[in-house]
PDB file of N, CA, C and O in Angstrom:
ATOM      1  N   SER I   4       0.819  -1.102  -0.123  1.00 71.00           N
ATOM      2  CA  SER I   4       0.096  -0.091  -0.207  1.00 71.00           C
ATOM      3  C   SER I   4       0.773   1.015  -0.057  1.00 71.00           C
ATOM      4  O   SER I   4       1.907   1.334   0.632  1.00 71.00           O
ATOM      5  N   ASP I   5       0.449   2.145  -0.798  1.00 76.00           N
ATOM      6  CA  ASP I   5       1.124   3.471  -0.863  1.00 76.00           C
ATOM      7  C   ASP I   5       0.580   4.417   0.435  1.00 76.00           C
ATOM      8  O   ASP I   5       0.842   5.378   0.596  1.00 76.00           O
ATOM      9  N   GLY I   6      -0.740   4.248   0.983  1.00 78.00           N
ATOM     10  CA  GLY I   6      -1.268   5.009   1.993  1.00 78.00           C
ATOM     11  C   GLY I   6      -1.720   3.881   3.307  1.00 78.00           C
ATOM     12  O   GLY I   6      -2.918   4.117   3.381  1.00 78.00           O
ATOM     13  N   TRP I   7      -0.618   3.269   3.735  1.00 75.00           N
ATOM     14  CA  TRP I   7      -0.721   2.108   4.777  1.00 75.00           C
ATOM     15  C   TRP I   7      -1.607   2.818   5.482  1.00 75.00           C
ATOM     16  O   TRP I   7      -2.458   1.934   6.203  1.00 75.00           O
ATOM     17  N   GLU I   8      -1.515   4.039   6.248  1.00 78.00           N
ATOM     18  CA  GLU I   8      -2.210   4.416   7.585  1.00 78.00           C
ATOM     19  C   GLU I   8      -3.733   4.345   7.203  1.00 78.00           C
ATOM     20  O   GLU I   8      -4.537   3.876   8.075  1.00 78.00           O
ATOM     21  N   VAL I   9      -4.107   4.815   5.947  1.00 81.00           N
ATOM     22  CA  VAL I   9      -5.827   4.774   5.493  1.00 81.00           C
ATOM     23  C   VAL I   9      -6.168   3.171   5.074  1.00 81.00           C
ATOM     24  O   VAL I   9      -7.063   2.888   5.431  1.00 81.00           O
ATOM     25  N   ASP I  10      -5.230   2.710   4.500  1.00 81.00           N
ATOM     26  CA  ASP I  10      -5.482   1.453   3.925  1.00 81.00           C
ATOM     27  C   ASP I  10      -5.554   0.410   4.667  1.00 81.00           C
ATOM     28  O   ASP I  10      -6.688  -0.637   4.760  1.00 81.00           O
ATOM     29  N   LYS I  11      -4.978   0.035   5.380  1.00 84.00           N
ATOM     30  CA  LYS I  11      -4.914  -0.702   6.796  1.00 84.00           C
ATOM     31  C   LYS I  11      -6.072  -0.837   7.578  1.00 84.00           C
ATOM     32  O   LYS I  11      -6.887  -1.975   7.462  1.00 84.00           O
ATOM     33  N   SER I  12      -6.584   0.358   8.015  1.00 87.00           N
ATOM     34  CA  SER I  12      -7.706   0.558   8.601  1.00 87.00           C
ATOM     35  C   SER I  12      -8.976   0.065   7.742  1.00 87.00           C
ATOM     36  O   SER I  12     -10.206  -0.762   8.389  1.00 87.00           O
ATOM     37  N   TRP I  13      -8.899   0.542   6.657  1.00 86.00           N
ATOM     38  CA  TRP I  13      -9.955   0.585   5.872  1.00 86.00           C
ATOM     39  C   TRP I  13     -10.411  -0.819   5.308  1.00 86.00           C
ATOM     40  O   TRP I  13     -11.495  -1.664   5.546  1.00 86.00           O
ATOM     41  N   LEU I  14      -9.225  -1.742   5.071  1.00 87.00           N
ATOM     42  CA  LEU I  14      -9.136  -3.422   4.670  1.00 87.00           C
ATOM     43  C   LEU I  14      -9.748  -4.059   5.579  1.00 87.00           C
ATOM     44  O   LEU I  14     -10.297  -4.865   5.568  1.00 87.00           O
ATOM     45  N   SER I  15      -9.176  -3.654   7.104  1.00 90.00           N
ATOM     46  CA  SER I  15      -9.334  -4.234   8.163  1.00 90.00           C
ATOM     47  C   SER I  15     -11.148  -4.664   8.461  1.00 90.00           C
ATOM     48  O   SER I  15     -11.720  -5.449   8.908  1.00 90.00           O
ATOM     49  N   GLN I  16     -11.652  -3.119   8.196  1.00 93.00           N
ATOM     50  CA  GLN I  16     -13.067  -2.980   8.527  1.00 93.00           C
ATOM     51  C   GLN I  16     -13.769  -3.774   7.552  1.00 93.00           C
ATOM     52  O   GLN I  16     -14.904  -4.323   7.642  1.00 93.00           O
ATOM     53  N   LEU I  17     -13.385  -3.923   6.290  1.00 92.00           N
ATOM     54  CA  LEU I  17     -14.147  -4.553   5.052  1.00 92.00           C
ATOM     55  C   LEU I  17     -14.024  -5.985   5.638  1.00 92.00           C
ATOM     56  O   LEU I  17     -15.196  -6.794   5.600  1.00 92.00           O
ATOM     57  N   PHE I  18     -12.877  -6.478   6.032  1.00 94.00           N
ATOM     58  CA  PHE I  18     -12.658  -8.059   6.382  1.00 94.00           C
ATOM     59  C   PHE I  18     -13.855  -8.270   7.578  1.00 94.00           C
ATOM     60  O   PHE I  18     -14.264  -9.390   7.571  1.00 94.00           O
ATOM     61  N   TRP I  19     -13.711  -7.454   8.254  1.00 95.00           N
ATOM     62  CA  TRP I  19     -14.221  -7.535   9.741  1.00 95.00           C
ATOM     63  C   TRP I  19     -15.973  -7.560   9.265  1.00 95.00           C
ATOM     64  O   TRP I  19     -16.385  -8.401  10.013  1.00 95.00           O
ATOM     65  N   ALA I  20     -16.012  -6.656   8.578  1.00 97.00           N
ATOM     66  CA  ALA I  20     -17.678  -6.744   8.215  1.00 97.00           C
ATOM     67  C   ALA I  20     -18.076  -8.136   7.119  1.00 97.00           C
ATOM     68  O   ALA I  20     -19.299  -8.527   7.542  1.00 97.00           O
ATOM     69  N   ALA I  21     -17.285  -8.800   6.658  1.00 97.00           N
ATOM     70  CA  ALA I  21     -17.769  -9.533   5.829  1.00 97.00           C
ATOM     71  C   ALA I  21     -17.340 -11.097   6.544  1.00 97.00           C
ATOM     72  O   ALA I  21     -17.783 -12.014   6.278  1.00 97.00           O
ATOM     73  N   GLY I  22     -16.971 -10.696   7.697  1.00 97.00           N
ATOM     74  CA  GLY I  22     -16.668 -11.896   8.648  1.00 97.00           C
ATOM     75  C   GLY I  22     -15.788 -12.887   8.412  1.00 97.00           C
ATOM     76  O   GLY I  22     -15.926 -14.043   8.837  1.00 97.00           O
ATOM     77  N   THR I  23     -14.985 -12.500   7.753  1.00 95.00           N
ATOM     78  CA  THR I  23     -13.561 -13.012   7.466  1.00 95.00           C
ATOM     79  C   THR I  23     -12.197 -12.605   7.962  1.00 95.00           C
ATOM     80  O   THR I  23     -12.311 -11.609   8.184  1.00 95.00           O
ATOM     81  N   THR I  24     -11.068 -13.250   7.600  1.00 92.00           N
ATOM     82  CA  THR I  24      -9.759 -12.728   7.778  1.00 92.00           C
ATOM     83  C   THR I  24      -9.337 -12.636   6.868  1.00 92.00           C
ATOM     84  O   THR I  24      -9.321 -13.706   5.976  1.00 92.00           O
ATOM     85  N   PRO I  25      -8.244 -11.700   6.402  1.00 90.00           N
ATOM     86  CA  PRO I  25      -7.199 -11.797   5.164  1.00 90.00           C
ATOM     87  C   PRO I  25      -6.713 -12.983   4.892  1.00 90.00           C
ATOM     88  O   PRO I  25      -6.039 -13.512   6.313  1.00 90.00           O
ATOM     89  N   ARG I  26      -6.207 -13.561   3.877  1.00 91.00           N
ATOM     90  CA  ARG I  26      -5.176 -14.772   3.807  1.00 91.00           C
ATOM     91  C   ARG I  26      -3.967 -14.051   3.174  1.00 91.00           C
ATOM     92  O   ARG I  26      -3.042 -14.705   2.629  1.00 91.00           O
ATOM     93  N   PHE I  27      -3.571 -12.897   3.484  1.00 86.00           N
ATOM     94  CA  PHE I  27      -2.246 -11.893   3.040  1.00 86.00           C
ATOM     95  C   PHE I  27      -1.985 -10.914   4.133  1.00 86.00           C
ATOM     96  O   PHE I  27      -2.842 -10.742   5.141  1.00 86.00           O
ATOM     97  N   GLN I  28      -0.911 -10.435   3.821  1.00 82.00           N
ATOM     98  CA  GLN I  28      -0.298  -9.621   5.216  1.00 82.00           C
ATOM     99  C   GLN I  28      -0.591  -8.327   4.395  1.00 82.00           C
ATOM    100  O   GLN I  28      -0.225  -8.023   3.638  1.00 82.00           O
ATOM    101  N   PHE I  29      -0.835  -7.265   5.265  1.00 79.00           N
ATOM    102  CA  PHE I  29      -0.639  -5.851   4.667  1.00 79.00           C
ATOM    103  C   PHE I  29       0.570  -5.394   5.151  1.00 79.00           C
ATOM    104  O   PHE I  29       1.224  -5.350   5.930  1.00 79.00           O
ATOM    105  N   SER I  30       0.979  -4.617   4.150  1.00 81.00           N
ATOM    106  CA  SER I  30       2.553  -3.912   4.338  1.00 81.00           C
ATOM    107  C   SER I  30       2.376  -2.796   3.627  1.00 81.00           C
ATOM    108  O   SER I  30       2.075  -2.355   2.712  1.00 81.00           O
ATOM    109  N   SER I  31       3.273  -1.866   3.906  1.00 84.00           N
ATOM    110  CA  SER I  31       3.319  -0.842   3.231  1.00 84.00           C
ATOM    111  C   SER I  31       4.643  -0.871   2.106  1.00 84.00           C
ATOM    112  O   SER I  31       5.222  -1.973   2.268  1.00 84.00           O
ATOM    113  N   LEU I  32       4.537  -0.148   1.195  1.00 86.00           N
ATOM    114  CA  LEU I  32       5.643  -0.594  -0.147  1.00 86.00           C
ATOM    115  C   LEU I  32       7.077  -0.447   0.388  1.00 86.00           C
ATOM    116  O   LEU I  32       7.662  -1.122  -0.262  1.00 86.00           O
ATOM    117  N   GLU I  33       7.384   0.301   1.570  1.00 85.00           N
ATOM    118  CA  GLU I  33       8.542   0.287   1.933  1.00 85.00           C
ATOM    119  C   GLU I  33       9.201  -0.818   2.349  1.00 85.00           C
ATOM    120  O   GLU I  33      10.307  -0.908   2.169  1.00 85.00           O
ATOM    121  N   PHE I  34       8.334  -1.516   2.542  1.00 87.00           N
ATOM    122  CA  PHE I  34       8.737  -2.996   3.142  1.00 87.00           C
ATOM    123  C   PHE I  34       8.974  -3.915   2.044  1.00 87.00           C
ATOM    124  O   PHE I  34       9.729  -5.100   2.488  1.00 87.00           O
ATOM    125  N   ILE I  35       8.701  -3.730   0.903  1.00 87.00           N
ATOM    126  CA  ILE I  35       8.660  -4.557   0.007  1.00 87.00           C
ATOM    127  C   ILE I  35       9.682  -4.232  -1.107  1.00 87.00           C
ATOM    128  O   ILE I  35       9.977  -4.957  -2.207  1.00 87.00           O
ATOM    129  N   LEU I  36       9.706  -2.728  -1.408  1.00 91.00           N
ATOM    130  CA  LEU I  36      10.679  -2.063  -2.419  1.00 91.00           C
ATOM    131  C   LEU I  36      12.436  -2.585  -1.980  1.00 91.00           C
ATOM    132  O   LEU I  36      12.718  -2.395  -0.898  1.00 91.00           O
ATOM    133  N   SER I  37      12.976  -2.641  -2.800  1.00 91.00           N
ATOM    134  CA  SER I  37      14.390  -2.947  -3.062  1.00 91.00           C
ATOM    135  C   SER I  37      14.810  -1.523  -2.952  1.00 91.00           C
ATOM    136  O   SER I  37      14.243  -0.647  -3.267  1.00 91.00           O
ATOM    137  N   ASN I  38      16.214  -1.215  -2.580  1.00 91.00           N
ATOM    138  CA  ASN I  38      16.677   0.343  -2.553  1.00 91.00           C
ATOM    139  C   ASN I  38      16.732   0.983  -3.843  1.00 91.00           C
ATOM    140  O   ASN I  38      16.334   1.820  -3.977  1.00 91.00           O
ATOM    141  N   PRO I  39      17.053  -0.168  -5.214  1.00 91.00           N
ATOM    142  CA  PRO I  39      16.883   0.696  -6.568  1.00 91.00           C
ATOM    143  C   PRO I  39      15.400   0.840  -6.853  1.00 91.00           C
ATOM    144  O   PRO I  39      15.284   1.756  -7.442  1.00 91.00           O
ATOM    145  N   GLN I  40      14.580  -0.065  -6.392  1.00 93.00           N
ATOM    146  CA  GLN I  40      13.372   0.355  -6.517  1.00 93.00           C
ATOM    147  C   GLN I  40      12.519   1.754  -6.133  1.00 93.00           C
ATOM    148  O   GLN I  40      12.215   2.676  -6.487  1.00 93.00           O
ATOM    149  N   MET I  41      13.158   2.175  -4.666  1.00 92.00           N
ATOM    150  CA  MET I  41      12.727   3.125  -4.026  1.00 92.00           C
ATOM    151  C   MET I  41      13.442   4.128  -4.693  1.00 92.00           C
ATOM    152  O   MET I  41      12.700   5.491  -4.527  1.00 92.00           O
ATOM    153  N   GLU I  42      14.726   4.048  -5.225  1.00 92.00           N
ATOM    154  CA  GLU I  42      15.214   5.345  -5.655  1.00 92.00           C
ATOM    155  C   GLU I  42      14.857   6.137  -6.861  1.00 92.00           C
ATOM    156  O   GLU I  42      14.375   7.036  -7.172  1.00 92.00           O
ATOM    157  N   CYS I  43      14.071   4.758  -7.600  1.00 93.00           N
ATOM    158  CA  CYS I  43      13.433   5.626  -9.026  1.00 93.00           C
ATOM    159  C   CYS I  43      11.630   5.658  -9.220  1.00 93.00           C
ATOM    160  O   CYS I  43      11.459   5.611  -9.832  1.00 93.00           O
ATOM    161  N   TRP I  44      11.149   5.105  -7.735  1.00 93.00           N
ATOM    162  CA  TRP I  44       9.825   4.965  -7.498  1.00 93.00           C
ATOM    163  C   TRP I  44       9.101   6.214  -8.079  1.00 93.00           C
ATOM    164  O   TRP I  44       8.319   6.056  -8.700  1.00 93.00           O
ATOM    165  N   HIS I  45       9.440   7.637  -7.411  1.00 93.00           N
ATOM    166  CA  HIS I  45       8.494   8.481  -7.445  1.00 93.00           C
ATOM    167  C   HIS I  45       8.617   9.052  -8.909  1.00 93.00           C
ATOM    168  O   HIS I  45       7.681   9.434  -9.381  1.00 93.00           O
ATOM    169  N   MET I  46       9.512   8.756  -9.777  1.00 94.00           N
ATOM    170  CA  MET I  46       9.884   9.398 -10.892  1.00 94.00           C
ATOM    171  C   MET I  46       9.182   8.527 -12.365  1.00 94.00           C
ATOM    172  O   MET I  46       8.786   8.754 -12.728  1.00 94.00           O
ATOM    173  N   THR I  47       9.294   7.280 -11.860  1.00 94.00           N
ATOM    174  CA  THR I  47       8.872   6.155 -12.558  1.00 94.00           C
ATOM    175  C   THR I  47       7.084   6.066 -12.365  1.00 94.00           C
ATOM    176  O   THR I  47       6.711   6.162 -13.510  1.00 94.00           O
ATOM    177  N   LYS I  48       6.851   6.266 -11.286  1.00 93.00           N
ATOM    178  CA  LYS I  48       5.218   6.635 -10.767  1.00 93.00           C
ATOM    179  C   LYS I  48       4.516   7.830 -11.941  1.00 93.00           C
ATOM    180  O   LYS I  48       3.663   7.555 -12.416  1.00 93.00           O
ATOM    181  N   ASP I  49       5.475   8.986 -11.690  1.00 93.00           N
ATOM    182  CA  ASP I  49       5.054  10.173 -12.677  1.00 93.00           C
ATOM    183  C   ASP I  49       5.048   9.890 -14.046  1.00 93.00           C
ATOM    184  O   ASP I  49       3.843  10.233 -14.764  1.00 93.00           O
ATOM    185  N   GLU I  50       5.756   9.050 -14.617  1.00 93.00           N
ATOM    186  CA  GLU I  50       5.845   8.716 -15.859  1.00 93.00           C
ATOM    187  C   GLU I  50       4.607   7.776 -16.267  1.00 93.00           C
ATOM    188  O   GLU I  50       3.992   7.805 -17.255  1.00 93.00           O
ATOM    189  N   VAL I  51       4.183   6.622 -15.302  1.00 93.00           N
ATOM    190  CA  VAL I  51       2.913   5.871 -15.868  1.00 93.00           C
ATOM    191  C   VAL I  51       1.691   6.866 -15.592  1.00 93.00           C
ATOM    192  O   VAL I  51       0.844   6.408 -16.406  1.00 93.00           O
ATOM    193  N   ILE I  52       1.476   7.707 -14.415  1.00 91.00           N
ATOM    194  CA  ILE I  52       0.574   8.407 -14.303  1.00 91.00           C
ATOM    195  C   ILE I  52       0.520   9.105 -15.769  1.00 91.00           C
ATOM    196  O   ILE I  52      -0.586   9.206 -16.346  1.00 91.00           O
ATOM    197  N   ASP I  53       1.370   9.898 -16.183  1.00 91.00           N
ATOM    198  CA  ASP I  53       1.441  10.708 -17.519  1.00 91.00           C
ATOM    199  C   ASP I  53       1.104   9.801 -18.672  1.00 91.00           C
ATOM    200  O   ASP I  53       0.104  10.453 -19.272  1.00 91.00           O
ATOM    201  N   LYS I  54       1.400   8.794 -18.768  1.00 92.00           N
ATOM    202  CA  LYS I  54       1.219   7.809 -19.906  1.00 92.00           C
ATOM    203  C   LYS I  54      -0.391   7.362 -20.039  1.00 92.00           C
ATOM    204  O   LYS I  54      -0.999   7.105 -20.761  1.00 92.00           O
ATOM    205  N   MET I  55      -0.582   6.963 -18.492  1.00 89.00           N
ATOM    206  CA  MET I  55      -2.160   6.722 -18.342  1.00 89.00           C
ATOM    207  C   MET I  55      -2.926   7.523 -18.523  1.00 89.00           C
ATOM    208  O   MET I  55      -4.072   7.262 -18.949  1.00 89.00           O
ATOM    209  N   GLN I  56      -2.885   8.912 -18.221  1.00 84.00           N
ATOM    210  CA  GLN I  56      -3.484   9.799 -18.554  1.00 84.00           C
ATOM    211  C   GLN I  56      -4.789   9.808 -17.574  1.00 84.00           C
ATOM    212  O   GLN I  56      -6.144  10.316 -17.883  1.00 84.00           O
ATOM    213  N   ALA I  57      -4.869   9.116 -16.575  1.00 72.00           N
ATOM    214  CA  ALA I  57      -5.820   8.930 -15.833  1.00 72.00           C
ATOM    215  C   ALA I  57      -5.936   9.728 -14.654  1.00 72.00           C
ATOM    216  O   ALA I  57      -5.033  10.258 -13.703  1.00 72.00           O
ATOM    217  N   GLN I  58      -7.219   9.856 -14.162  1.00 69.00           N
ATOM    218  CA  GLN I  58      -7.403  10.528 -12.697  1.00 69.00           C
ATOM    219  C   GLN I  58      -7.245   9.936 -11.762  1.00 69.00           C
ATOM    220  O   GLN I  58      -7.661   8.805 -11.798  1.00 69.00           O
ATOM    221  N   ARG I  59      -6.466  10.704 -10.701  1.00 62.00           N
ATOM    222  CA  ARG I  59      -5.963   9.725  -9.571  1.00 62.00           C
ATOM    223  C   ARG I  59      -7.148   9.888  -8.394  1.00 62.00           C
ATOM    224  O   ARG I  59      -8.521  10.462  -8.663  1.00 62.00           O
ATOM    225  N   HIS I  60      -6.874   9.252  -7.598  1.00 69.00           N
ATOM    226  CA  HIS I  60      -7.743   9.046  -6.560  1.00 69.00           C
ATOM    227  C   HIS I  60      -9.142   8.349  -6.616  1.00 69.00           C
ATOM    228  O   HIS I  60     -10.212   8.793  -5.928  1.00 69.00           O
ATOM    229  N   ARG I  61      -8.999   7.255  -7.403  1.00 74.00           N
ATOM    230  CA  ARG I  61     -10.225   6.481  -7.469  1.00 74.00           C
ATOM    231  C   ARG I  61      -9.123   5.029  -7.231  1.00 74.00           C
ATOM    232  O   ARG I  61      -8.194   4.658  -7.573  1.00 74.00           O
ATOM    233  N   ALA I  62      -9.781   4.583  -6.418  1.00 76.00           N
ATOM    234  CA  ALA I  62      -9.197   3.101  -5.908  1.00 76.00           C
ATOM    235  C   ALA I  62      -8.733   2.109  -6.805  1.00 76.00           C
ATOM    236  O   ALA I  62      -7.587   1.750  -6.943  1.00 76.00           O
ATOM    237  N   SER I  63      -9.412   1.799  -7.844  1.00 82.00           N
ATOM    238  CA  SER I  63      -8.968   0.956  -9.039  1.00 82.00           C
ATOM    239  C   SER I  63      -7.829   1.564  -9.663  1.00 82.00           C
ATOM    240  O   SER I  63      -7.051   1.158 -10.339  1.00 82.00           O
ATOM    241  N   VAL I  64      -7.826   2.873  -9.897  1.00 87.00           N
ATOM    242  CA  VAL I  64      -6.959   3.698 -10.862  1.00 87.00           C
ATOM    243  C   VAL I  64      -5.677   3.590 -10.031  1.00 87.00           C
ATOM    244  O   VAL I  64      -4.537   3.409 -10.592  1.00 87.00           O
ATOM    245  N   ASP I  65      -5.929   4.258  -8.671  1.00 87.00           N
ATOM    246  CA  ASP I  65      -4.583   4.207  -7.963  1.00 87.00           C
ATOM    247  C   ASP I  65      -3.846   2.913  -7.996  1.00 87.00           C
ATOM    248  O   ASP I  65      -2.769   2.395  -7.887  1.00 87.00           O
ATOM    249  N   ALA I  66      -4.797   1.651  -7.454  1.00 87.00           N
ATOM    250  CA  ALA I  66      -4.148   0.223  -7.705  1.00 87.00           C
ATOM    251  C   ALA I  66      -3.532   0.147  -8.959  1.00 87.00           C
ATOM    252  O   ALA I  66      -2.198  -0.902  -8.932  1.00 87.00           O
ATOM    253  N   HIS I  67      -3.964   0.544  -9.710  1.00 91.00           N
ATOM    254  CA  HIS I  67      -3.250  -0.140 -11.388  1.00 91.00           C
ATOM    255  C   HIS I  67      -2.055   0.677 -11.676  1.00 91.00           C
ATOM    256  O   HIS I  67      -1.041   0.294 -11.977  1.00 91.00           O
ATOM    257  N   ILE I  68      -2.049   2.210 -11.097  1.00 91.00           N
ATOM    258  CA  ILE I  68      -0.837   2.808 -11.175  1.00 91.00           C
ATOM    259  C   ILE I  68       0.225   2.228 -10.261  1.00 91.00           C
ATOM    260  O   ILE I  68       1.236   2.009 -10.557  1.00 91.00           O
ATOM    261  N   ILE I  69      -0.079   2.014  -9.135  1.00 91.00           N
ATOM    262  CA  ILE I  69       1.017   1.373  -8.048  1.00 91.00           C
ATOM    263  C   ILE I  69       1.278  -0.079  -8.790  1.00 91.00           C
ATOM    264  O   ILE I  69       2.741  -0.367  -8.890  1.00 91.00           O
ATOM    265  N   GLN I  70       0.507  -0.812  -9.248  1.00 92.00           N
ATOM    266  CA  GLN I  70       1.129  -2.275  -9.637  1.00 92.00           C
ATOM    267  C   GLN I  70       1.990  -2.005 -10.803  1.00 92.00           C
ATOM    268  O   GLN I  70       2.728  -2.742 -10.816  1.00 92.00           O
ATOM    269  N   THR I  71       1.162  -0.843 -11.744  1.00 93.00           N
ATOM    270  CA  THR I  71       2.340  -0.780 -13.055  1.00 93.00           C
ATOM    271  C   THR I  71       3.611  -0.449 -12.744  1.00 93.00           C
ATOM    272  O   THR I  71       4.921  -0.554 -13.252  1.00 93.00           O
ATOM    273  N   THR I  72       3.458   0.778 -11.499  1.00 94.00           N
ATOM    274  CA  THR I  72       4.820   1.197 -11.395  1.00 94.00           C
ATOM    275  C   THR I  72       6.155  -0.052 -10.545  1.00 94.00           C
ATOM    276  O   THR I  72       6.943   0.494 -10.546  1.00 94.00           O
ATOM    277  N   TYR I  73       5.184  -0.570  -9.552  1.00 93.00           N
ATOM    278  CA  TYR I  73       5.958  -1.878  -9.099  1.00 93.00           C
ATOM    279  C   TYR I  73       6.804  -2.688 -10.287  1.00 93.00           C
ATOM    280  O   TYR I  73       7.611  -2.885 -10.017  1.00 93.00           O
ATOM    281  N   MET I  74       5.916  -2.870 -11.383  1.00 93.00           N
ATOM    282  CA  MET I  74       6.589  -4.040 -11.967  1.00 93.00           C
ATOM    283  C   MET I  74       7.474  -3.183 -13.206  1.00 93.00           C
ATOM    284  O   MET I  74       8.597  -3.871 -13.214  1.00 93.00           O
ATOM    285  N   ARG I  75       7.539  -1.782 -13.340  1.00 93.00           N
ATOM    286  CA  ARG I  75       8.530  -1.345 -14.184  1.00 93.00           C
ATOM    287  C   ARG I  75       9.869  -1.300 -13.026  1.00 93.00           C
ATOM    288  O   ARG I  75      10.612  -0.909 -13.707  1.00 93.00           O
ATOM    289  N   THR I  76       9.616  -0.641 -11.899  1.00 93.00           N
ATOM    290  CA  THR I  76      10.745  -0.440 -11.239  1.00 93.00           C
ATOM    291  C   THR I  76      11.309  -1.989 -10.739  1.00 93.00           C
ATOM    292  O   THR I  76      12.616  -1.746 -10.711  1.00 93.00           O
ATOM    293  N   LEU I  77      10.703  -3.037 -10.864  1.00 88.00           N
ATOM    294  CA  LEU I  77      11.063  -4.255 -10.588  1.00 88.00           C
ATOM    295  C   LEU I  77      11.998  -4.528 -11.933  1.00 88.00           C
ATOM    296  O   LEU I  77      12.999  -5.343 -11.614  1.00 88.00           O
ATOM    297  N   ARG I  78      11.656  -4.482 -12.905  1.00 81.00           N
ATOM    298  CA  ARG I  78      12.401  -4.768 -14.164  1.00 81.00           C
ATOM    299  C   ARG I  78      13.217  -3.804 -14.367  1.00 81.00           C
ATOM    300  O   ARG I  78      13.998  -3.796 -15.650  1.00 81.00           O
ATOM    301  N   GLY I  79      13.132  -2.574 -13.900  1.00 75.00           N
ATOM    302  CA  GLY I  79      14.195  -1.653 -14.347  1.00 75.00           C
ATOM    303  C   GLY I  79      13.735  -0.755 -15.432  1.00 75.00           C
ATOM    304  O   GLY I  79      14.604  -0.172 -16.351  1.00 75.00           O
ATOM    305  N   TYR I  80      12.433  -0.732 -15.796  1.00 57.00           N
ATOM    306  CA  TYR I  80      12.157  -0.085 -16.958  1.00 57.00           C
ATOM    307  C   TYR I  80      11.949   1.445 -16.810  1.00 57.00           C
ATOM    308  O   TYR I  80      11.790   2.160 -17.509  1.00 57.00           O
ATOM    309  N   GLY I  81      12.221   2.086 -15.367  1.00 52.00           N
ATOM    310  CA  GLY I  81      11.973   3.493 -15.129  1.00 52.00           C
ATOM    311  C   GLY I  81      13.008   4.462 -15.984  1.00 52.00           C
ATOM    312  O   GLY I  81      14.210   3.327 -16.171  1.00 52.00           O
ATOM    313  N   LYS I  82      12.869   5.276 -16.436  1.00 51.00           N
ATOM    314  CA  LYS I  82      13.868   6.167 -17.090  1.00 51.00           C
ATOM    315  C   LYS I  82      15.112   6.397 -15.824  1.00 51.00           C
ATOM    316  O   LYS I  82      16.112   6.276 -16.236  1.00 51.00           O
ATOM    317  N   TYR I  83      14.728   6.354 -14.652  1.00 44.00           N
ATOM    318  CA  TYR I  83      15.532   7.199 -13.570  1.00 44.00           C
ATOM    319  C   TYR I  83      16.100   5.705 -12.738  1.00 44.00           C
ATOM    320  O   TYR I  83      15.297   5.443 -11.901  1.00 44.00           O
ATOM    321  N   LYS I  84      17.090   5.263 -12.912  1.00 43.00           N
ATOM    322  CA  LYS I  84      17.732   3.861 -12.431  1.00 43.00           C
ATOM    323  C   LYS I  84      18.628   4.616 -11.242  1.00 43.00           C
ATOM    324  O   LYS I  84      19.525   5.689 -11.299  1.00 43.00           O
TER     325      LYS I  84
END
């Protein structure tokens, strides 16, 4: 999550309301990104947003932006390495 403080609480409430527990662990991006990924994260994310030309602050759009940015930084596709 790139908004750990908000997302964890919100997701916990959803699982509680559904009467189930998650089969995965919530964590902040900082816990899963390597140092090279962290170095190019923001600039790569800006590239992804520009290319997608999507409005931000919609859950599905934000999730797609994060996923795409993660994959590009993982593969080293960002301009800024």
